[in-house]
mmCIF file of C-alpha atoms in Angstrom:
data_model
loop_
_atom_site.group_PDB
_atom_site.id
_atom_site.type_symbol
_atom_site.label_atom_id
_atom_site.label_comp_id
_atom_site.label_asym_id
_atom_site.label_seq_id
_atom_site.Cartn_x
_atom_site.Cartn_y
_atom_site.Cartn_z
ATOM 1 C CA MET A 1 -6.843 -24.924 -111.418
ATOM 2 C CA LYS A 2 -9.577 -26.526 -109.315
ATOM 3 C CA LYS A 3 -7.268 -29.444 -108.429
ATOM 4 C CA PHE A 4 -4.575 -27.025 -107.282
ATOM 5 C CA SER A 5 -7.072 -25.146 -105.146
ATOM 6 C CA PHE A 6 -8.248 -28.351 -103.497
ATOM 7 C CA ILE A 7 -4.687 -29.488 -102.750
ATOM 8 C CA THR A 8 -3.798 -26.054 -101.456
ATOM 9 C CA LEU A 9 -6.853 -26.065 -99.202
ATOM 10 C CA LEU A 10 -6.009 -29.579 -97.956
ATOM 11 C CA ILE A 11 -2.462 -28.528 -97.109
ATOM 12 C CA ILE A 12 -3.781 -25.520 -95.231
ATOM 13 C CA LEU A 13 -6.233 -27.684 -93.286
ATOM 14 C CA LEU A 14 -3.575 -30.271 -92.506
ATOM 15 C CA GLY A 15 -1.243 -27.532 -91.372
ATOM 16 C CA PHE A 16 -3.962 -26.160 -89.089
ATOM 17 C CA THR A 17 -4.594 -29.634 -87.673
ATOM 18 C CA VAL A 18 -0.929 -30.180 -86.939
ATOM 19 C CA LYS A 19 -0.709 -26.835 -85.158
ATOM 20 C CA ALA A 20 -3.956 -27.378 -83.245
ATOM 21 C CA GLN A 21 -2.293 -29.652 -80.709
ATOM 22 C CA TYR A 22 1.041 -30.981 -79.554
ATOM 23 C CA ILE A 23 1.421 -34.412 -77.974
ATOM 24 C CA THR A 24 4.814 -35.420 -76.640
ATOM 25 C CA PRO A 25 6.100 -38.719 -78.057
ATOM 26 C CA GLY A 26 5.746 -40.790 -74.891
ATOM 27 C CA ASN A 27 9.218 -42.324 -74.950
ATOM 28 C CA ASN A 28 10.435 -41.387 -71.470
ATOM 29 C CA GLN A 29 11.735 -37.937 -72.388
ATOM 30 C CA THR A 30 12.024 -34.888 -70.134
ATOM 31 C CA PHE A 31 11.050 -31.554 -71.686
ATOM 32 C CA THR A 32 11.611 -27.956 -70.642
ATOM 33 C CA LEU A 33 9.380 -25.078 -71.637
ATOM 34 C CA ASN A 34 11.986 -24.033 -74.184
ATOM 35 C CA ASP A 35 11.900 -27.537 -75.650
ATOM 36 C CA LEU A 36 8.145 -27.194 -76.136
ATOM 37 C CA VAL A 37 8.645 -23.846 -77.882
ATOM 38 C CA ASP A 38 11.097 -25.487 -80.291
ATOM 39 C CA LEU A 39 9.100 -28.670 -80.898
ATOM 40 C CA SER A 40 5.416 -27.833 -80.662
ATOM 41 C CA GLY A 41 4.955 -26.035 -83.961
ATOM 42 C CA GLY A 42 3.413 -22.946 -82.400
ATOM 43 C CA VAL A 43 1.324 -24.597 -79.697
ATOM 44 C CA VAL A 44 3.761 -23.148 -77.145
ATOM 45 C CA VAL A 45 5.498 -19.862 -77.970
ATOM 46 C CA PHE A 46 7.657 -17.415 -76.024
ATOM 47 C CA GLU A 47 6.571 -13.784 -76.275
ATOM 48 C CA ASP A 48 7.340 -10.734 -74.152
ATOM 49 C CA GLY A 49 8.881 -12.763 -71.351
ATOM 50 C CA SER A 50 6.035 -15.305 -71.091
ATOM 51 C CA TYR A 51 5.436 -18.807 -72.362
ATOM 52 C CA MET A 52 2.084 -18.859 -74.143
ATOM 53 C CA ILE A 53 0.110 -22.081 -74.571
ATOM 54 C CA GLN A 54 -2.126 -21.313 -77.535
ATOM 55 C CA ASN A 55 -3.533 -24.728 -78.445
ATOM 56 C CA GLU A 56 -4.027 -28.175 -76.967
ATOM 57 C CA LEU A 57 -0.999 -29.591 -75.134
ATOM 58 C CA ILE A 58 -0.723 -33.197 -73.933
ATOM 59 C CA ILE A 59 2.222 -34.609 -71.979
ATOM 60 C CA SER A 60 2.130 -38.316 -72.742
ATOM 61 C CA ALA A 61 2.643 -41.210 -70.350
ATOM 62 C CA THR A 62 6.318 -41.680 -69.324
ATOM 63 C CA ASP A 63 7.210 -38.117 -70.430
ATOM 64 C CA THR A 64 7.936 -35.249 -68.014
ATOM 65 C CA LEU A 65 7.598 -31.485 -68.256
ATOM 66 C CA LYS A 66 10.147 -30.037 -65.843
ATOM 67 C CA ILE A 67 10.243 -26.345 -64.883
ATOM 68 C CA THR A 68 13.243 -25.357 -62.765
ATOM 69 C CA GLU A 69 13.425 -21.605 -63.456
ATOM 70 C CA ALA A 70 11.092 -18.773 -62.495
ATOM 71 C CA SER A 71 8.655 -18.551 -65.400
ATOM 72 C CA ILE A 72 5.362 -17.049 -66.492
ATOM 73 C CA ILE A 73 3.041 -19.433 -68.311
ATOM 74 C CA LYS A 74 -0.090 -18.001 -69.914
ATOM 75 C CA ILE A 75 -2.792 -20.319 -71.217
ATOM 76 C CA ALA A 76 -5.448 -19.413 -73.771
ATOM 77 C CA THR A 77 -9.159 -19.292 -72.967
ATOM 78 C CA ASP A 78 -10.907 -22.679 -72.761
ATOM 79 C CA LEU A 79 -7.650 -24.661 -72.925
ATOM 80 C CA ARG A 80 -6.910 -27.403 -70.400
ATOM 81 C CA PRO A 81 -3.429 -28.939 -70.747
ATOM 82 C CA GLU A 82 -3.487 -32.676 -70.011
ATOM 83 C CA PHE A 83 -0.855 -34.776 -68.266
ATOM 84 C CA PHE A 84 -0.625 -38.531 -68.572
ATOM 85 C CA GLY A 85 3.041 -38.135 -67.789
ATOM 86 C CA THR A 86 4.508 -35.940 -65.045
ATOM 87 C CA LEU A 87 4.693 -32.224 -64.304
ATOM 88 C CA ILE A 88 7.426 -30.859 -62.041
ATOM 89 C CA SER A 89 7.163 -27.136 -61.307
ATOM 90 C CA ASN A 90 9.946 -26.356 -58.850
ATOM 91 C CA PRO A 91 12.025 -23.252 -59.582
ATOM 92 C CA VAL A 92 15.443 -23.012 -57.990
ATOM 93 C CA SER A 93 14.559 -19.416 -57.088
ATOM 94 C CA GLY A 94 11.578 -17.168 -57.609
ATOM 95 C CA GLU A 95 8.152 -18.379 -58.659
ATOM 96 C CA VAL A 96 6.367 -20.104 -61.500
ATOM 97 C CA LEU A 97 3.156 -18.290 -62.448
ATOM 98 C CA ILE A 98 0.497 -20.256 -64.333
ATOM 99 C CA THR A 99 -2.323 -17.992 -65.420
ATOM 100 C CA ALA A 100 -4.666 -17.088 -68.264
ATOM 101 C CA ILE A 101 -3.700 -14.988 -71.257
ATOM 102 C CA ASP A 102 -6.728 -12.822 -70.507
ATOM 103 C CA THR A 103 -7.131 -12.197 -66.765
ATOM 104 C CA LEU A 104 -9.283 -9.079 -67.096
ATOM 105 C CA THR A 105 -12.358 -10.234 -69.031
ATOM 106 C CA PRO A 106 -14.824 -12.340 -66.974
ATOM 107 C CA GLY A 107 -15.143 -15.890 -68.273
ATOM 108 C CA GLN A 108 -11.916 -15.781 -70.277
ATOM 109 C CA GLY A 109 -9.722 -17.801 -67.921
ATOM 110 C CA PHE A 110 -8.149 -21.085 -68.934
ATOM 111 C CA LYS A 111 -9.918 -24.361 -68.073
ATOM 112 C CA GLY A 112 -7.323 -25.631 -65.608
ATOM 113 C CA LEU A 113 -4.957 -28.607 -65.603
ATOM 114 C CA ARG A 114 -5.960 -32.253 -65.934
ATOM 115 C CA PHE A 115 -3.898 -35.216 -64.684
ATOM 116 C CA GLU A 116 -4.881 -38.817 -65.361
ATOM 117 C CA ASP A 117 -2.827 -41.868 -64.331
ATOM 118 C CA SER A 118 -0.044 -39.356 -63.885
ATOM 119 C CA PRO A 119 2.732 -40.226 -61.397
ATOM 120 C CA SER A 120 4.940 -38.160 -59.099
ATOM 121 C CA ASN A 121 3.750 -34.642 -59.901
ATOM 122 C CA TYR A 122 5.381 -31.946 -57.804
ATOM 123 C CA PHE A 123 4.525 -28.253 -57.436
ATOM 124 C CA ALA A 124 6.582 -25.859 -55.298
ATOM 125 C CA HIS A 125 6.662 -22.047 -55.255
ATOM 126 C CA THR A 126 4.028 -22.039 -57.986
ATOM 127 C CA ARG A 127 1.124 -19.586 -58.272
ATOM 128 C CA ILE A 128 -1.988 -20.622 -60.209
ATOM 129 C CA THR A 129 -4.620 -18.011 -61.035
ATOM 130 C CA HIS A 130 -7.618 -17.560 -63.344
ATOM 131 C CA GLY A 131 -7.824 -21.256 -64.148
ATOM 132 C CA GLY A 132 -10.614 -23.793 -63.891
ATOM 133 C CA GLY A 133 -9.092 -26.010 -61.220
ATOM 134 C CA ILE A 134 -6.677 -28.942 -61.065
ATOM 135 C CA SER A 135 -8.198 -32.359 -61.669
ATOM 136 C CA LEU A 136 -6.233 -35.311 -60.249
ATOM 137 C CA ILE A 137 -7.607 -38.626 -61.542
ATOM 138 C CA GLU A 138 -5.671 -41.529 -60.033
ATOM 139 C CA SER A 139 -2.681 -39.178 -60.100
ATOM 140 C CA GLU A 140 -0.393 -38.513 -57.160
ATOM 141 C CA ALA A 141 0.777 -34.950 -56.588
ATOM 142 C CA THR A 142 2.505 -32.872 -53.929
ATOM 143 C CA PHE A 143 1.933 -29.121 -53.541
ATOM 144 C CA GLU A 144 4.265 -27.079 -51.309
ATOM 145 C CA TYR A 145 4.480 -23.297 -50.835
ATOM 146 C CA CYS A 146 2.000 -22.712 -53.659
ATOM 147 C CA THR A 147 -0.688 -20.060 -54.049
ATOM 148 C CA PHE A 148 -4.109 -20.543 -55.646
ATOM 149 C CA ILE A 149 -6.115 -17.370 -56.152
ATOM 150 C CA HIS A 150 -9.130 -16.305 -58.239
ATOM 151 C CA ASN A 151 -9.666 -19.697 -59.862
ATOM 152 C CA SER A 152 -13.085 -20.558 -61.267
ATOM 153 C CA SER A 153 -15.152 -23.749 -61.309
ATOM 154 C CA SER A 154 -15.246 -24.045 -65.098
ATOM 155 C CA SER A 155 -13.823 -27.583 -65.025
ATOM 156 C CA THR A 156 -14.063 -28.809 -61.415
ATOM 157 C CA SER A 157 -15.977 -27.848 -58.273
ATOM 158 C CA ASN A 158 -12.728 -27.529 -56.307
ATOM 159 C CA VAL A 159 -9.422 -25.812 -56.930
ATOM 160 C CA ILE A 160 -7.755 -29.187 -56.320
ATOM 161 C CA ASN A 161 -10.185 -31.991 -57.136
ATOM 162 C CA TYR A 162 -8.862 -35.490 -56.421
ATOM 163 C CA SER A 163 -10.274 -38.859 -57.448
ATOM 164 C CA ASN A 164 -8.846 -42.181 -56.232
ATOM 165 C CA CYS A 165 -5.543 -40.663 -55.166
ATOM 166 C CA ASP A 166 -3.932 -39.125 -52.079
ATOM 167 C CA PRO A 167 -2.488 -35.649 -52.748
ATOM 168 C CA ILE A 168 -0.157 -33.939 -50.290
ATOM 169 C CA ILE A 169 -0.892 -30.240 -49.829
ATOM 170 C CA ARG A 170 1.189 -28.246 -47.356
ATOM 171 C CA TYR A 171 2.281 -24.661 -46.691
ATOM 172 C CA CYS A 172 -0.016 -23.385 -49.471
ATOM 173 C CA ARG A 173 -2.487 -20.482 -49.686
ATOM 174 C CA PHE A 174 -5.960 -20.668 -51.220
ATOM 175 C CA VAL A 175 -7.538 -17.227 -51.524
ATOM 176 C CA GLU A 176 -10.875 -16.103 -52.999
ATOM 177 C CA ASN A 177 -11.453 -19.000 -55.355
ATOM 178 C CA GLU A 178 -14.928 -19.471 -56.795
ATOM 179 C CA ARG A 179 -15.627 -22.857 -55.193
ATOM 180 C CA SER A 180 -14.062 -25.078 -52.525
ATOM 181 C CA ALA A 181 -10.291 -25.109 -52.228
ATOM 182 C CA ILE A 182 -9.894 -28.904 -51.933
ATOM 183 C CA GLY A 183 -12.464 -31.613 -52.530
ATOM 184 C CA SER A 184 -13.523 -34.881 -54.119
ATOM 185 C CA GLY A 185 -16.588 -36.633 -55.452
ATOM 186 C CA ALA A 186 -18.989 -38.636 -53.305
ATOM 187 C CA ASN A 187 -18.307 -41.894 -55.164
ATOM 188 C CA THR A 188 -14.497 -41.781 -55.251
ATOM 189 C CA GLU A 189 -11.888 -42.401 -52.572
ATOM 190 C CA GLY A 190 -8.847 -40.450 -51.493
ATOM 191 C CA SER A 191 -6.914 -39.566 -48.355
ATOM 192 C CA PRO A 192 -5.273 -36.183 -48.791
ATOM 193 C CA GLN A 193 -2.686 -34.894 -46.356
ATOM 194 C CA ILE A 194 -3.484 -31.219 -45.749
ATOM 195 C CA TYR A 195 -0.889 -29.565 -43.514
ATOM 196 C CA PHE A 196 -0.278 -25.940 -42.463
ATOM 197 C CA ASN A 197 -2.185 -24.189 -45.257
ATOM 198 C CA GLU A 198 -4.220 -20.987 -45.300
ATOM 199 C CA PHE A 199 -7.751 -21.005 -46.700
ATOM 200 C CA ILE A 200 -9.081 -17.463 -46.973
ATOM 201 C CA HIS A 201 -12.559 -16.464 -48.231
ATOM 202 C CA ASN A 202 -12.999 -19.299 -50.733
ATOM 203 C CA THR A 203 -16.289 -20.237 -52.426
ATOM 204 C CA THR A 204 -16.804 -16.672 -53.587
ATOM 205 C CA ASP A 205 -19.967 -17.703 -55.471
ATOM 206 C CA ASN A 206 -21.496 -18.097 -51.977
ATOM 207 C CA SER A 207 -22.890 -21.528 -52.787
ATOM 208 C CA ASN A 208 -23.654 -24.055 -50.057
ATOM 209 C CA ARG A 209 -20.168 -25.565 -49.980
ATOM 210 C CA PRO A 210 -17.407 -25.598 -47.371
ATOM 211 C CA GLN A 211 -13.904 -24.382 -48.104
ATOM 212 C CA LEU A 212 -12.660 -27.973 -47.686
ATOM 213 C CA ASN A 213 -15.191 -30.435 -49.083
ATOM 214 C CA LEU A 214 -13.780 -33.938 -48.679
ATOM 215 C CA GLY A 215 -15.453 -37.185 -49.688
ATOM 216 C CA PRO A 216 -14.718 -40.769 -48.586
ATOM 217 C CA GLY A 217 -11.191 -41.680 -47.523
ATOM 218 C CA ALA A 218 -8.959 -44.432 -48.906
ATOM 219 C CA ALA A 219 -6.762 -46.925 -47.036
ATOM 220 C CA ASP A 220 -4.672 -44.260 -45.299
ATOM 221 C CA SER A 221 -6.068 -41.623 -42.947
ATOM 222 C CA ILE A 222 -7.090 -38.166 -44.082
ATOM 223 C CA TYR A 223 -4.926 -35.600 -42.250
ATOM 224 C CA ILE A 224 -6.133 -32.024 -41.795
ATOM 225 C CA VAL A 225 -3.514 -30.520 -39.490
ATOM 226 C CA GLY A 226 -2.387 -27.006 -38.573
ATOM 227 C CA ASN A 227 -4.481 -25.116 -41.120
ATOM 228 C CA TYR A 228 -6.104 -21.687 -40.902
ATOM 229 C CA VAL A 229 -9.612 -21.552 -42.384
ATOM 230 C CA GLU A 230 -11.210 -18.102 -42.462
ATOM 231 C CA GLY A 231 -14.645 -17.547 -43.949
ATOM 232 C CA PHE A 232 -16.384 -14.510 -45.367
ATOM 233 C CA HIS A 233 -19.372 -15.619 -47.498
ATOM 234 C CA ASP A 234 -22.394 -16.460 -45.380
ATOM 235 C CA ASN A 235 -23.472 -19.747 -47.033
ATOM 236 C CA VAL A 236 -19.982 -21.238 -46.872
ATOM 237 C CA GLY A 237 -18.790 -23.663 -44.202
ATOM 238 C CA GLY A 238 -15.303 -24.408 -42.960
ATOM 239 C CA ILE A 239 -14.456 -28.113 -43.289
ATOM 240 C CA SER A 240 -16.648 -31.078 -44.195
ATOM 241 C CA ILE A 241 -15.901 -34.795 -44.431
ATOM 242 C CA ASN A 242 -18.778 -36.796 -45.838
ATOM 243 C CA SER A 243 -19.527 -40.330 -46.909
ATOM 244 C CA LEU A 244 -23.067 -40.357 -48.225
ATOM 245 C CA VAL A 245 -23.101 -43.215 -50.749
ATOM 246 C CA GLY A 246 -21.493 -46.015 -48.730
ATOM 247 C CA VAL A 247 -18.075 -45.744 -50.377
ATOM 248 C CA GLY A 248 -14.887 -46.351 -48.403
ATOM 249 C CA ASN A 249 -14.059 -46.657 -44.732
ATOM 250 C CA THR A 250 -12.811 -43.207 -43.793
ATOM 251 C CA LYS A 251 -10.308 -42.439 -41.051
ATOM 252 C CA ALA A 252 -9.526 -38.797 -40.321
ATOM 253 C CA VAL A 253 -7.233 -36.758 -38.075
ATOM 254 C CA VAL A 254 -8.354 -33.149 -37.646
ATOM 255 C CA SER A 255 -5.881 -31.423 -35.351
ATOM 256 C CA GLY A 256 -4.399 -28.034 -34.562
ATOM 257 C CA ASN A 257 -6.546 -26.066 -37.002
ATOM 258 C CA THR A 258 -8.025 -22.597 -36.535
ATOM 259 C CA ILE A 259 -11.492 -22.420 -38.091
ATOM 260 C CA VAL A 260 -13.010 -18.970 -37.847
ATOM 261 C CA ASN A 261 -15.918 -16.927 -39.196
ATOM 262 C CA ASN A 262 -17.544 -19.551 -41.417
ATOM 263 C CA ARG A 263 -21.172 -20.651 -41.656
ATOM 264 C CA TYR A 264 -20.123 -23.654 -39.552
ATOM 265 C CA GLY A 265 -16.786 -24.956 -38.375
ATOM 266 C CA TYR A 266 -16.464 -28.698 -38.999
ATOM 267 C CA ALA A 267 -19.108 -31.158 -40.233
ATOM 268 C CA GLN A 268 -18.861 -34.962 -40.350
ATOM 269 C CA ILE A 269 -21.702 -36.502 -42.313
ATOM 270 C CA GLY A 270 -22.700 -40.018 -43.364
ATOM 271 C CA SER A 271 -21.396 -43.419 -42.370
ATOM 272 C CA SER A 272 -18.138 -45.342 -41.935
ATOM 273 C CA ILE A 273 -16.128 -42.328 -40.785
ATOM 274 C CA SER A 274 -13.872 -42.506 -37.714
ATOM 275 C CA SER A 275 -12.172 -39.296 -36.663
ATOM 276 C CA ARG A 276 -9.982 -37.790 -33.951
ATOM 277 C CA ILE A 277 -10.662 -34.082 -33.552
ATOM 278 C CA THR A 278 -8.077 -32.532 -31.262
ATOM 279 C CA ASP A 279 -6.535 -29.197 -30.262
ATOM 280 C CA ASN A 280 -8.499 -27.041 -32.707
ATOM 281 C CA ILE A 281 -9.663 -23.449 -32.250
ATOM 282 C CA ILE A 282 -13.225 -23.236 -33.571
ATOM 283 C CA LEU A 283 -14.317 -19.638 -33.265
ATOM 284 C CA ASP A 284 -17.241 -17.423 -34.345
ATOM 285 C CA ASN A 285 -18.648 -19.703 -37.032
ATOM 286 C CA ASP A 286 -21.940 -17.833 -37.052
ATOM 287 C CA ILE A 287 -21.839 -15.567 -40.099
ATOM 288 C CA GLN A 288 -25.118 -16.796 -41.609
ATOM 289 C CA ASN A 289 -26.779 -16.181 -38.235
ATOM 290 C CA ASP A 290 -29.587 -18.686 -38.829
ATOM 291 C CA PRO A 291 -29.466 -21.435 -36.161
ATOM 292 C CA MET A 292 -31.825 -23.635 -38.200
ATOM 293 C CA LEU A 293 -29.387 -23.746 -41.128
ATOM 294 C CA GLY A 294 -25.943 -23.772 -39.544
ATOM 295 C CA GLY A 295 -23.724 -22.169 -36.978
ATOM 296 C CA SER A 296 -22.306 -25.279 -35.292
ATOM 297 C CA GLY A 297 -18.713 -25.307 -34.161
ATOM 298 C CA LEU A 298 -18.778 -29.079 -34.671
ATOM 299 C CA ASN A 299 -21.679 -30.886 -36.351
ATOM 300 C CA PHE A 300 -22.009 -34.669 -36.419
ATOM 301 C CA TYR A 301 -24.702 -36.103 -38.691
ATOM 302 C CA GLY A 302 -24.586 -39.873 -38.796
ATOM 303 C CA ALA A 303 -26.406 -42.436 -40.882
ATOM 304 C CA ASN A 304 -25.513 -45.052 -38.235
ATOM 305 C CA THR A 305 -23.011 -45.658 -35.438
ATOM 306 C CA THR A 306 -20.252 -46.446 -37.930
ATOM 307 C CA ASN A 307 -19.839 -42.657 -37.932
ATOM 308 C CA LYS A 308 -17.587 -42.061 -34.908
ATOM 309 C CA ALA A 309 -15.622 -39.173 -33.445
ATOM 310 C CA ILE A 310 -13.287 -38.709 -30.497
ATOM 311 C CA VAL A 311 -13.142 -35.016 -29.539
ATOM 312 C CA ARG A 312 -10.390 -33.712 -27.247
ATOM 313 C CA ARG A 313 -8.886 -30.372 -26.091
ATOM 314 C CA ASN A 314 -10.685 -28.089 -28.537
ATOM 315 C CA LEU A 315 -11.584 -24.449 -27.888
ATOM 316 C CA ILE A 316 -15.140 -23.945 -29.164
ATOM 317 C CA SER A 317 -16.396 -20.395 -28.750
ATOM 318 C CA GLY A 318 -18.671 -17.818 -30.334
ATOM 319 C CA ASN A 319 -20.621 -20.239 -32.529
ATOM 320 C CA LEU A 320 -24.427 -20.423 -32.668
ATOM 321 C CA TRP A 321 -24.084 -23.963 -31.308
ATOM 322 C CA GLY A 322 -20.999 -25.487 -29.706
ATOM 323 C CA ILE A 323 -21.528 -29.091 -30.823
ATOM 324 C CA THR A 324 -24.632 -30.519 -32.493
ATOM 325 C CA THR A 325 -25.513 -34.144 -33.243
ATOM 326 C CA GLN A 326 -28.189 -35.469 -35.582
ATOM 327 C CA GLN A 327 -29.665 -38.832 -36.584
ATOM 328 C CA VAL A 328 -27.364 -41.626 -35.287
ATOM 329 C CA PHE A 329 -23.787 -41.167 -34.102
ATOM 330 C CA ASP A 330 -21.089 -42.627 -31.836
ATOM 331 C CA LEU A 331 -19.538 -39.585 -30.150
ATOM 332 C CA ASP A 332 -16.896 -39.497 -27.403
ATOM 333 C CA LEU A 333 -16.309 -36.135 -25.699
ATOM 334 C CA GLY A 334 -14.304 -37.554 -22.803
ATOM 335 C CA THR A 335 -14.084 -40.536 -20.470
ATOM 336 C CA THR A 336 -12.855 -41.117 -16.936
ATOM 337 C CA MET A 337 -9.567 -42.487 -18.242
ATOM 338 C CA ASP A 338 -9.270 -39.927 -21.035
ATOM 339 C CA PRO A 339 -10.993 -36.635 -20.087
ATOM 340 C CA GLY A 340 -12.243 -34.438 -22.908
ATOM 341 C CA GLY A 341 -10.432 -31.213 -22.059
ATOM 342 C CA ASN A 342 -12.686 -29.283 -24.441
ATOM 343 C CA ILE A 343 -13.548 -25.671 -23.600
ATOM 344 C CA PHE A 344 -16.998 -24.348 -24.540
ATOM 345 C CA TYR A 345 -17.552 -20.638 -24.156
ATOM 346 C CA GLU A 346 -20.327 -18.283 -25.284
ATOM 347 C CA ASN A 347 -21.876 -20.502 -27.957
ATOM 348 C CA GLY A 348 -25.533 -19.656 -28.403
ATOM 349 C CA ASN A 349 -28.412 -18.110 -30.298
ATOM 350 C CA ASN A 350 -31.661 -16.287 -29.580
ATOM 351 C CA GLY A 351 -30.451 -15.362 -26.120
ATOM 352 C CA GLU A 352 -29.749 -18.970 -25.059
ATOM 353 C CA ILE A 353 -26.424 -20.718 -24.499
ATOM 354 C CA TYR A 354 -26.009 -24.021 -26.348
ATOM 355 C CA ALA A 355 -22.654 -25.628 -25.563
ATOM 356 C CA PHE A 356 -23.871 -29.074 -26.654
ATOM 357 C CA TYR A 357 -27.146 -29.931 -28.380
ATOM 358 C CA ASN A 358 -27.405 -33.720 -28.324
ATOM 359 C CA ASN A 359 -30.181 -34.545 -30.769
ATOM 360 C CA ILE A 360 -29.537 -38.313 -30.982
ATOM 361 C CA ALA A 361 -30.842 -41.265 -28.979
ATOM 362 C CA GLU A 362 -27.348 -42.577 -28.189
ATOM 363 C CA ASP A 363 -25.639 -41.690 -24.923
ATOM 364 C CA VAL A 364 -22.516 -39.539 -25.163
ATOM 365 C CA SER A 365 -19.667 -39.728 -22.665
ATOM 366 C CA ALA A 366 -18.572 -36.138 -21.986
ATOM 367 C CA ILE A 367 -16.347 -36.207 -18.903
ATOM 368 C CA GLY A 368 -13.740 -33.565 -18.148
ATOM 369 C CA ASN A 369 -14.866 -30.578 -20.215
ATOM 370 C CA TYR A 370 -15.408 -26.916 -19.305
ATOM 371 C CA TRP A 371 -18.895 -25.822 -20.323
ATOM 372 C CA GLY A 372 -18.482 -22.078 -19.831
ATOM 373 C CA THR A 373 -19.270 -21.976 -16.123
ATOM 374 C CA ASN A 374 -18.113 -23.463 -12.835
ATOM 375 C CA ASP A 375 -21.696 -23.872 -11.662
ATOM 376 C CA ILE A 376 -22.917 -27.427 -12.352
ATOM 377 C CA ALA A 377 -26.565 -26.364 -12.372
ATOM 378 C CA VAL A 378 -25.877 -23.620 -14.875
ATOM 379 C CA ALA A 379 -23.787 -25.979 -17.028
ATOM 380 C CA GLU A 380 -26.795 -28.296 -17.198
ATOM 381 C CA THR A 381 -28.808 -25.496 -18.809
ATOM 382 C CA TYR A 382 -26.134 -25.156 -21.523
ATOM 383 C CA ILE A 383 -26.527 -28.814 -22.563
ATOM 384 C CA PHE A 384 -29.653 -30.063 -24.345
ATOM 385 C CA HIS A 385 -30.083 -33.830 -23.887
ATOM 386 C CA GLN A 386 -32.246 -36.464 -22.156
ATOM 387 C CA PRO A 387 -33.449 -34.299 -19.220
ATOM 388 C CA ASP A 388 -34.862 -31.914 -21.817
ATOM 389 C CA ASP A 389 -36.279 -34.616 -24.116
ATOM 390 C CA GLY A 390 -36.682 -38.193 -22.887
ATOM 391 C CA THR A 391 -36.128 -39.656 -26.363
ATOM 392 C CA LEU A 392 -32.534 -38.406 -26.437
ATOM 393 C CA GLY A 393 -29.307 -39.711 -25.004
#
């Protein structure tokens, strides 16, 4: 009797172990959600019109999960499906919704999605909510016409967190996520292409993070083009590119964006970053209202003159400071052959106008800009530089 009980218990335990996860075979197969329902032994089930992922799911290298129909996918608390193969979420019509089984109880969202050495991932017309973020580790992915809303930081500090890869993110919406919408670590490289997205009120935990928090770039340029970045939480900045640990040689194009109502607009921090910042609207980034802690339309903080920026044809208005520089930096606001064309208007704090606060020893060429007045003498009072402090450029 005891032997039978032990064998029975062993069978039960083995059965539980088998059902606790499903790993695809890794032999170059393509699976649908219905295939996973049939094959996974209860890890994926279909109930009440939704696909439910109830236990650990791993898509192995060379395998693909392909979703071509509008679907609802609900993932259990604390689960984080992993992809060493490929995920394609691209419905012919309608939308794919990836969300938690429990979206009402705080802390009960799923842990997100993890991709490692995963090639050619593609998301279109896909909505991801109540997850812990998407982690891309040496995994290429494209996101188009997707929505990311109410995601937490339970697995990553960014809704899309990339490491040693170059994701493409365009025509997407990021709304009220707990931490930054897009970002990377300080000791990894990546050059995302971020085109024509909306970033609305992200970093809802009001931590000291921008909505886009990008680390060092890779071989290609980082592109941040045509985006709308609207802030709400008073510790949260707009866009930051930083290289603080000497990794990479970053090139960046920041063009045609509207950056409004953040703690600051754009910050470029560290070394070995070269950027072109053109044709942006940088407006009212003053919500913290503390000029000692933020409020710059553009802020350049350089470790040395390998941090460079060319700034042309931007509208910079309503910030506590128009442009600020700190430490060491190589900044070009306009030359005789290539005038700046930047417009500075009503940037200031404590009753003073500060179009440009040059707090570095290096000279800055700033020819061909409008400083908020046609009176040269008045314009001089809007610019803080060597005449105000002989140690400055």
